PDB file of C-alpha atoms and ligand atoms in Angstrom:
ATOM      1  CA  MET A   1     -17.205  12.065 -13.757  1.00  0.00           C
ATOM      2  CA  LYS A   2     -14.363  13.207 -11.573  1.00  0.00           C
ATOM      3  CA  THR A   3     -14.700  13.091  -7.829  1.00  0.00           C
ATOM      4  CA  THR A   4     -12.221  14.838  -5.613  1.00  0.00           C
ATOM      5  CA  ALA A   5     -10.012  12.432  -3.719  1.00  0.00           C
ATOM      6  CA  LYS A   6      -9.683  13.299  -0.044  1.00  0.00           C
ATOM      7  CA  ILE A   7      -6.271  13.330   1.549  1.00  0.00           C
ATOM      8  CA  LEU A   8      -5.662  13.475   5.259  1.00  0.00           C
ATOM      9  CA  VAL A   9      -2.237  14.952   6.018  1.00  0.00           C
ATOM     10  CA  VAL A  10      -0.716  14.186   9.417  1.00  0.00           C
ATOM     11  CA  GLU A  11       2.274  16.453   9.889  1.00  0.00           C
ATOM     12  CA  ASP A  12       3.409  18.726  12.722  1.00  0.00           C
ATOM     13  CA  GLU A  13       5.861  20.928  10.828  1.00  0.00           C
ATOM     14  CA  LEU A  14       4.203  24.122   9.627  1.00  0.00           C
ATOM     15  CA  SER A  15       6.473  24.664   6.637  1.00  0.00           C
ATOM     16  CA  ILE A  16       5.746  21.174   5.317  1.00  0.00           C
ATOM     17  CA  GLN A  17       2.021  21.529   6.007  1.00  0.00           C
ATOM     18  CA  THR A  18       2.006  24.642   3.834  1.00  0.00           C
ATOM     19  CA  ILE A  19       3.925  23.130   0.923  1.00  0.00           C
ATOM     20  CA  VAL A  20       1.914  19.924   0.967  1.00  0.00           C
ATOM     21  CA  ARG A  21      -1.412  21.780   1.060  1.00  0.00           C
ATOM     22  CA  THR A  22      -0.413  24.083  -1.790  1.00  0.00           C
ATOM     23  CA  TYR A  23       0.739  21.330  -4.102  1.00  0.00           C
ATOM     24  CA  LEU A  24      -1.971  18.784  -3.348  1.00  0.00           C
ATOM     25  CA  GLU A  25      -4.763  21.349  -3.634  1.00  0.00           C
ATOM     26  CA  SER A  26      -3.448  22.677  -6.926  1.00  0.00           C
ATOM     27  CA  ALA A  27      -3.354  19.067  -8.167  1.00  0.00           C
ATOM     28  CA  GLY A  28      -7.091  18.916  -7.401  1.00  0.00           C
ATOM     29  CA  PHE A  29      -7.141  17.011  -4.113  1.00  0.00           C
ATOM     30  CA  GLY A  30      -9.218  17.848  -1.058  1.00  0.00           C
ATOM     31  CA  VAL A  31      -6.784  18.341   1.811  1.00  0.00           C
ATOM     32  CA  THR A  32      -7.336  18.170   5.577  1.00  0.00           C
ATOM     33  CA  ILE A  33      -4.361  18.690   7.876  1.00  0.00           C
ATOM     34  CA  VAL A  34      -3.902  17.562  11.473  1.00  0.00           C
ATOM     35  CA  ASP A  35      -0.718  17.738  13.520  1.00  0.00           C
ATOM     36  CA  ASN A  36      -0.971  14.773  15.882  1.00  0.00           C
ATOM     37  CA  GLY A  37      -1.834  11.080  16.024  1.00  0.00           C
ATOM     38  CA  PRO A  38      -5.027  11.051  18.099  1.00  0.00           C
ATOM     39  CA  GLU A  39      -6.595  13.725  15.912  1.00  0.00           C
ATOM     40  CA  ALA A  40      -5.500  11.784  12.825  1.00  0.00           C
ATOM     41  CA  LEU A  41      -7.426   8.732  14.015  1.00  0.00           C
ATOM     42  CA  THR A  42     -10.536  10.820  14.715  1.00  0.00           C
ATOM     43  CA  GLN A  43     -10.402  12.580  11.353  1.00  0.00           C
ATOM     44  CA  ALA A  44      -9.768   9.299   9.521  1.00  0.00           C
ATOM     45  CA  ARG A  45     -13.062   8.010  10.929  1.00  0.00           C
ATOM     46  CA  LEU A  46     -14.985  11.186  10.153  1.00  0.00           C
ATOM     47  CA  LEU A  47     -13.579  11.959   6.714  1.00  0.00           C
ATOM     48  CA  GLN A  48     -13.049   8.461   5.317  1.00  0.00           C
ATOM     49  CA  PRO A  49     -10.095   9.799   3.282  1.00  0.00           C
ATOM     50  CA  ASP A  50      -8.790   8.089   0.144  1.00  0.00           C
ATOM     51  CA  LEU A  51      -5.214   8.423   1.319  1.00  0.00           C
ATOM     52  CA  VAL A  52      -3.396   9.350   4.521  1.00  0.00           C
ATOM     53  CA  LEU A  53      -0.081  11.148   4.187  1.00  0.00           C
ATOM     54  CA  LEU A  54       1.544  10.310   7.477  1.00  0.00           C
ATOM     55  CA  ASP A  55       4.678  11.793   9.018  1.00  0.00           C
ATOM     56  CA  LEU A  56       6.716   9.317  11.027  1.00  0.00           C
ATOM     57  CA  ASN A  57       8.014  11.772  13.610  1.00  0.00           C
ATOM     58  CA  LEU A  58       5.027  13.186  15.450  1.00  0.00           C
ATOM     59  CA  PRO A  59       4.751  14.465  19.010  1.00  0.00           C
ATOM     60  CA  GLY A  60       2.999  12.069  21.379  1.00  0.00           C
ATOM     61  CA  MET A  61       1.888   9.092  19.314  1.00  0.00           C
ATOM     62  CA  ASP A  62       4.412   8.415  16.536  1.00  0.00           C
ATOM     63  CA  GLY A  63       3.577   7.653  12.901  1.00  0.00           C
ATOM     64  CA  MET A  64       4.190   3.920  13.220  1.00  0.00           C
ATOM     65  CA  GLU A  65       1.589   3.647  15.940  1.00  0.00           C
ATOM     66  CA  VAL A  66      -0.859   5.811  14.006  1.00  0.00           C
ATOM     67  CA  ALA A  67      -0.388   3.558  10.950  1.00  0.00           C
ATOM     68  CA  ALA A  68      -0.911   0.416  13.011  1.00  0.00           C
ATOM     69  CA  ARG A  69      -4.140   1.815  14.511  1.00  0.00           C
ATOM     70  CA  LEU A  70      -5.413   2.976  11.115  1.00  0.00           C
ATOM     71  CA  ARG A  71      -4.756  -0.493   9.757  1.00  0.00           C
ATOM     72  CA  GLU A  72      -6.855  -2.042  12.498  1.00  0.00           C
ATOM     73  CA  GLU A  73      -9.913  -0.263  11.202  1.00  0.00           C
ATOM     74  CA  SER A  74      -9.440   0.421   7.509  1.00  0.00           C
ATOM     75  CA  SER A  75      -7.558  -0.385   4.330  1.00  0.00           C
ATOM     76  CA  VAL A  76      -7.044   3.306   3.448  1.00  0.00           C
ATOM     77  CA  TYR A  77      -3.886   3.991   1.461  1.00  0.00           C
ATOM     78  CA  ILE A  78      -1.047   5.196   3.666  1.00  0.00           C
ATOM     79  CA  LEU A  79       1.917   7.112   2.283  1.00  0.00           C
ATOM     80  CA  MET A  80       4.537   7.604   4.988  1.00  0.00           C
ATOM     81  CA  LEU A  81       6.884  10.546   5.294  1.00  0.00           C
ATOM     82  CA  SER A  82      10.161  10.099   7.083  1.00  0.00           C
ATOM     83  CA  ALA A  83      12.993  12.455   7.863  1.00  0.00           C
ATOM     84  CA  ARG A  84      15.264   9.571   8.675  1.00  0.00           C
ATOM     85  CA  GLY A  85      15.193   7.636   5.431  1.00  0.00           C
ATOM     86  CA  GLU A  86      16.696   4.626   7.118  1.00  0.00           C
ATOM     87  CA  GLU A  87      16.092   1.299   5.421  1.00  0.00           C
ATOM     88  CA  ALA A  88      14.973  -0.092   8.788  1.00  0.00           C
ATOM     89  CA  ASP A  89      12.261   2.577   9.145  1.00  0.00           C
ATOM     90  CA  ARG A  90      11.124   1.992   5.619  1.00  0.00           C
ATOM     91  CA  VAL A  91      10.791  -1.748   6.082  1.00  0.00           C
ATOM     92  CA  ALA A  92       9.129  -1.347   9.489  1.00  0.00           C
ATOM     93  CA  GLY A  93       6.674   1.126   7.981  1.00  0.00           C
ATOM     94  CA  LEU A  94       5.845  -1.192   5.123  1.00  0.00           C
ATOM     95  CA  ARG A  95       5.403  -4.108   7.522  1.00  0.00           C
ATOM     96  CA  ILE A  96       2.867  -2.118   9.497  1.00  0.00           C
ATOM     97  CA  GLY A  97       0.914  -1.582   6.310  1.00  0.00           C
ATOM     98  CA  ALA A  98       2.104   1.661   4.727  1.00  0.00           C
ATOM     99  CA  ASP A  99       1.641   1.498   0.959  1.00  0.00           C
ATOM    100  CA  ASP A 100       4.553   3.708   0.069  1.00  0.00           C
ATOM    101  CA  PHE A 101       7.294   5.724   1.696  1.00  0.00           C
ATOM    102  CA  LEU A 102       8.740   9.131   0.911  1.00  0.00           C
ATOM    103  CA  THR A 103      11.908  10.488   2.491  1.00  0.00           C
ATOM    104  CA  LYS A 104      12.300  14.119   3.516  1.00  0.00           C
ATOM    105  CA  PRO A 105      13.421  16.337   1.971  1.00  0.00           C
ATOM    106  CA  PHE A 106      11.191  15.440  -0.973  1.00  0.00           C
ATOM    107  CA  SER A 107      10.236  17.411  -4.036  1.00  0.00           C
ATOM    108  CA  PRO A 108       6.588  18.492  -3.917  1.00  0.00           C
ATOM    109  CA  ARG A 109       6.190  17.285  -7.497  1.00  0.00           C
ATOM    110  CA  GLU A 110       7.366  13.832  -6.500  1.00  0.00           C
ATOM    111  CA  LEU A 111       4.878  13.848  -3.642  1.00  0.00           C
ATOM    112  CA  VAL A 112       2.023  14.649  -6.025  1.00  0.00           C
ATOM    113  CA  ALA A 113       3.238  11.974  -8.476  1.00  0.00           C
ATOM    114  CA  ARG A 114       3.343   9.347  -5.716  1.00  0.00           C
ATOM    115  CA  VAL A 115      -0.116  10.235  -4.444  1.00  0.00           C
ATOM    116  CA  GLU A 116      -1.521  10.067  -7.967  1.00  0.00           C
ATOM    117  CA  ALA A 117       0.213   6.727  -8.603  1.00  0.00           C
ATOM    118  CA  VAL A 118      -1.246   5.193  -5.453  1.00  0.00           C
ATOM    119  CA  LEU A 119      -4.753   6.424  -6.225  1.00  0.00           C
ATOM    120  CA  ARG A 120      -4.485   5.305  -9.859  1.00  0.00           C
ATOM    121  CA  ARG A 121      -3.837   1.773  -8.640  1.00  0.00           C
ATOM    122  CA  ARG A 122      -7.144   1.788  -6.844  1.00  0.00           C
ATOM    123  CA  ARG A 123      -9.048   3.154  -9.858  1.00  0.00           C
ATOM    124  CA  GLU A 124      -7.550   0.580 -12.191  1.00  0.00           C
ATOM    125  CA  THR A 125      -8.675  -2.180  -9.875  1.00  0.00           C
ATOM    126  CA  ALA A 126     -12.147  -0.695  -9.520  1.00  0.00           C
ATOM    127  CA  VAL A 127     -12.887  -0.639 -13.251  1.00  0.00           C
ATOM    128  CA  SER A 128     -11.573  -4.109 -14.078  1.00  0.00           C
ATOM    129  CA  PRO A 129     -14.287  -6.554 -15.189  1.00  0.00           C
ATOM    130  CA  THR A 130     -15.377  -9.218 -12.754  1.00  0.00           C
ATOM    131  CA  THR A 131     -13.033 -12.135 -13.175  1.00  0.00           C
ATOM    132  CA  LEU A 132     -12.707 -14.511 -10.276  1.00  0.00           C
ATOM    133  CA  TYR A 133      -9.417 -16.286  -9.798  1.00  0.00           C
ATOM    134  CA  THR A 134     -10.029 -19.607  -8.118  1.00  0.00           C
ATOM    135  CA  PHE A 135      -7.541 -22.198  -7.006  1.00  0.00           C
ATOM    136  CA  GLN A 136      -7.620 -25.172  -4.679  1.00  0.00           C
ATOM    137  CA  GLN A 137      -6.738 -23.111  -1.624  1.00  0.00           C
ATOM    138  CA  LEU A 138      -7.572 -19.594  -2.729  1.00  0.00           C
ATOM    139  CA  ALA A 139     -10.317 -17.560  -4.379  1.00  0.00           C
ATOM    140  CA  ILE A 140      -9.842 -13.907  -5.332  1.00  0.00           C
ATOM    141  CA  ASN A 141     -12.475 -11.383  -6.343  1.00  0.00           C
ATOM    142  CA  PRO A 142     -10.701  -8.293  -7.730  1.00  0.00           C
ATOM    143  CA  ASP A 143     -13.881  -6.177  -7.680  1.00  0.00           C
ATOM    144  CA  SER A 144     -14.714  -6.684  -4.034  1.00  0.00           C
ATOM    145  CA  HIS A 145     -11.046  -6.864  -3.029  1.00  0.00           C
ATOM    146  CA  GLU A 146     -11.678 -10.154  -1.286  1.00  0.00           C
ATOM    147  CA  ALA A 147      -9.318 -13.068  -1.012  1.00  0.00           C
ATOM    148  CA  ILE A 148     -10.533 -16.274   0.617  1.00  0.00           C
ATOM    149  CA  ALA A 149      -7.929 -18.826   1.664  1.00  0.00           C
ATOM    150  CA  ALA A 150      -8.971 -22.243   2.953  1.00  0.00           C
ATOM    151  CA  GLY A 151     -12.493 -20.888   3.417  1.00  0.00           C
ATOM    152  CA  GLN A 152     -11.495 -17.876   5.505  1.00  0.00           C
ATOM    153  CA  PRO A 153     -11.241 -14.246   4.357  1.00  0.00           C
ATOM    154  CA  LEU A 154      -7.612 -13.132   4.317  1.00  0.00           C
ATOM    155  CA  ASP A 155      -6.900  -9.898   6.133  1.00  0.00           C
ATOM    156  CA  LEU A 156      -4.767  -8.074   3.559  1.00  0.00           C
ATOM    157  CA  THR A 157      -3.862  -4.420   3.128  1.00  0.00           C
ATOM    158  CA  ALA A 158      -4.700  -2.841  -0.228  1.00  0.00           C
ATOM    159  CA  THR A 159      -1.143  -3.276  -1.474  1.00  0.00           C
ATOM    160  CA  GLU A 160      -0.844  -6.847  -0.206  1.00  0.00           C
ATOM    161  CA  PHE A 161      -4.039  -7.638  -2.073  1.00  0.00           C
ATOM    162  CA  GLN A 162      -2.575  -6.249  -5.307  1.00  0.00           C
ATOM    163  CA  VAL A 163       0.585  -8.306  -4.873  1.00  0.00           C
ATOM    164  CA  LEU A 164      -1.420 -11.495  -4.361  1.00  0.00           C
ATOM    165  CA  LEU A 165      -3.700 -10.706  -7.292  1.00  0.00           C
ATOM    166  CA  GLU A 166      -0.817 -10.220  -9.726  1.00  0.00           C
ATOM    167  CA  LEU A 167       0.927 -13.396  -8.572  1.00  0.00           C
ATOM    168  CA  ALA A 168      -2.323 -15.384  -8.825  1.00  0.00           C
ATOM    169  CA  LYS A 169      -3.126 -14.006 -12.288  1.00  0.00           C
ATOM    170  CA  ASN A 170       0.246 -15.373 -13.344  1.00  0.00           C
ATOM    171  CA  ALA A 171      -0.035 -18.663 -11.449  1.00  0.00           C
ATOM    172  CA  GLY A 172       2.647 -21.170 -12.367  1.00  0.00           C
ATOM    173  CA  ARG A 173       4.819 -18.471 -13.955  1.00  0.00           C
ATOM    174  CA  VAL A 174       7.677 -16.595 -12.362  1.00  0.00           C
ATOM    175  CA  LEU A 175       7.251 -12.861 -11.954  1.00  0.00           C
ATOM    176  CA  THR A 176      10.472 -10.908 -11.513  1.00  0.00           C
ATOM    177  CA  ARG A 177      10.782  -8.204  -8.873  1.00  0.00           C
ATOM    178  CA  ASP A 178      10.764  -5.589 -11.627  1.00  0.00           C
ATOM    179  CA  GLN A 179       7.598  -7.017 -13.128  1.00  0.00           C
ATOM    180  CA  LEU A 180       5.853  -7.020  -9.766  1.00  0.00           C
ATOM    181  CA  LEU A 181       7.076  -3.510  -9.056  1.00  0.00           C
ATOM    182  CA  ALA A 182       5.660  -2.285 -12.381  1.00  0.00           C
ATOM    183  CA  LEU A 183       2.376  -4.182 -11.965  1.00  0.00           C
ATOM    184  CA  VAL A 184       1.649  -3.179  -8.386  1.00  0.00           C
ATOM    185  CA  TRP A 185       3.513   0.069  -7.744  1.00  0.00           C
ATOM    186  CA  GLY A 186       3.448   1.382 -11.312  1.00  0.00           C
ATOM    187  CA  SER A 187       6.255   1.864 -13.788  1.00  0.00           C
ATOM    188  CA  ASP A 188       6.844   5.361 -12.409  1.00  0.00           C
ATOM    189  CA  TYR A 189       7.738   4.058  -8.932  1.00  0.00           C
ATOM    190  CA  TYR A 190      10.932   5.666  -7.670  1.00  0.00           C
ATOM    191  CA  GLY A 191      11.680   3.416  -4.739  1.00  0.00           C
ATOM    192  CA  ASN A 192      13.786   0.386  -4.065  1.00  0.00           C
ATOM    193  CA  ASP A 193      12.711  -3.112  -5.192  1.00  0.00           C
ATOM    194  CA  ARG A 194      13.219  -4.317  -1.608  1.00  0.00           C
ATOM    195  CA  VAL A 195       9.604  -3.275  -1.150  1.00  0.00           C
ATOM    196  CA  VAL A 196       8.598  -6.270  -3.314  1.00  0.00           C
ATOM    197  CA  ASP A 197      10.361  -8.735  -1.002  1.00  0.00           C
ATOM    198  CA  VAL A 198       8.712  -7.222   2.063  1.00  0.00           C
ATOM    199  CA  TYR A 199       5.222  -7.437   0.581  1.00  0.00           C
ATOM    200  CA  VAL A 200       5.589 -10.882  -0.947  1.00  0.00           C
ATOM    201  CA  GLY A 201       6.921 -12.089   2.430  1.00  0.00           C
ATOM    202  CA  GLN A 202       3.862 -10.753   4.218  1.00  0.00           C
ATOM    203  CA  VAL A 203       1.396 -12.192   1.745  1.00  0.00           C
ATOM    204  CA  ARG A 204       3.165 -15.547   1.819  1.00  0.00           C
ATOM    205  CA  ARG A 205       3.049 -15.644   5.623  1.00  0.00           C
ATOM    206  CA  LYS A 206      -0.664 -14.813   5.719  1.00  0.00           C
ATOM    207  CA  LEU A 207      -1.405 -17.502   3.130  1.00  0.00           C
ATOM    208  CA  GLN A 208       0.670 -19.974   5.061  1.00  0.00           C
ATOM    209  CA  ASP A 209      -1.102 -19.132   8.326  1.00  0.00           C
ATOM    210  CA  ALA A 210      -4.453 -19.740   6.632  1.00  0.00           C
ATOM    211  CA  THR A 211      -3.641 -22.872   4.622  1.00  0.00           C
ATOM    212  CA  GLY A 212      -0.510 -24.374   6.162  1.00  0.00           C
ATOM    213  CA  LEU A 213       0.985 -24.392   2.678  1.00  0.00           C
ATOM    214  CA  LEU A 214       3.764 -22.504   0.942  1.00  0.00           C
ATOM    215  CA  LEU A 215       1.832 -21.122  -2.017  1.00  0.00           C
ATOM    216  CA  ILE A 216       4.358 -18.506  -3.122  1.00  0.00           C
ATOM    217  CA  GLU A 217       7.758 -19.874  -4.069  1.00  0.00           C
ATOM    218  CA  THR A 218      10.945 -17.858  -4.228  1.00  0.00           C
ATOM    219  CA  VAL A 219      12.803 -18.468  -7.451  1.00  0.00           C
ATOM    220  CA  ARG A 220      16.270 -17.574  -6.351  1.00  0.00           C
ATOM    221  CA  GLY A 221      17.815 -14.625  -8.131  1.00  0.00           C
ATOM    222  CA  ILE A 222      14.718 -14.107 -10.288  1.00  0.00           C
ATOM    223  CA  GLY A 223      11.498 -13.509  -8.429  1.00  0.00           C
ATOM    224  CA  TYR A 224       8.367 -15.216  -7.187  1.00  0.00           C
ATOM    225  CA  LYS A 225       5.857 -17.792  -8.379  1.00  0.00           C
ATOM    226  CA  PHE A 226       2.351 -18.597  -7.164  1.00  0.00           C
ATOM    227  CA  VAL A 227       1.970 -22.372  -7.219  1.00  0.00           C
ATOM    228  CA  ASP A 228      -1.573 -23.323  -6.175  1.00  0.00           C
ATOM    229  CA  VAL A 229      -3.534 -25.443  -8.686  1.00  0.00           C
ATOM    230  CA  LYS A 230      -6.283 -23.784 -10.733  1.00  0.00           C
ATOM    231  CA  ARG A 231      -9.821 -25.034 -10.343  1.00  0.00           C
TER     232      ARG A 231
HETATM  233 CA1   CA B   1       7.393  15.675  12.229  1.00  0.00          CA
END
């Protein structure tokens, strides 16, 4: 059974609206377009989209603020569009909780590939059998997307959850940046592996806030290792 994924596009440039609609609709997605932040927040509540394609440069409320507000109320996937392509914007966007970043000008085919990759991640998680990963400080339920640290639910974005899950599945072993990139973002990810450092840093900080412990170690020059003890 195939259900149509809903995509909310937040973009004020007409030419890009047209291209994005054409390509996403012909790839089988349901597309709703708005051209400003406040309307994006309203439509996100009404539509409950599977993914928000969010332009960074919007009149009035900018994309960063829209992303931050969306994150306050949902874990919807956010793919950010930026004309600037600056590393600083990218990292700031990811910190706020964007799941991926695409720089303008982009090829419409790449856009469709990125959207499909992000949504595939979610499907793969949804069909995995129920296996709980439990440690002294942490318990993870992949089906319900819940992570409990020191007895409290961790507030993680969808991508942060995936990062933690992969590290925990491989507890005690080092995962390289490339391995994490392939596991979480997919082997067809085009971006920079800096994204891994940003996400691992966020997950590590949230775990540390909850438990007071450093549960993700950096293995210099190689990658990261989850070090809590299995129960
Ligand atoms: Ca714009």
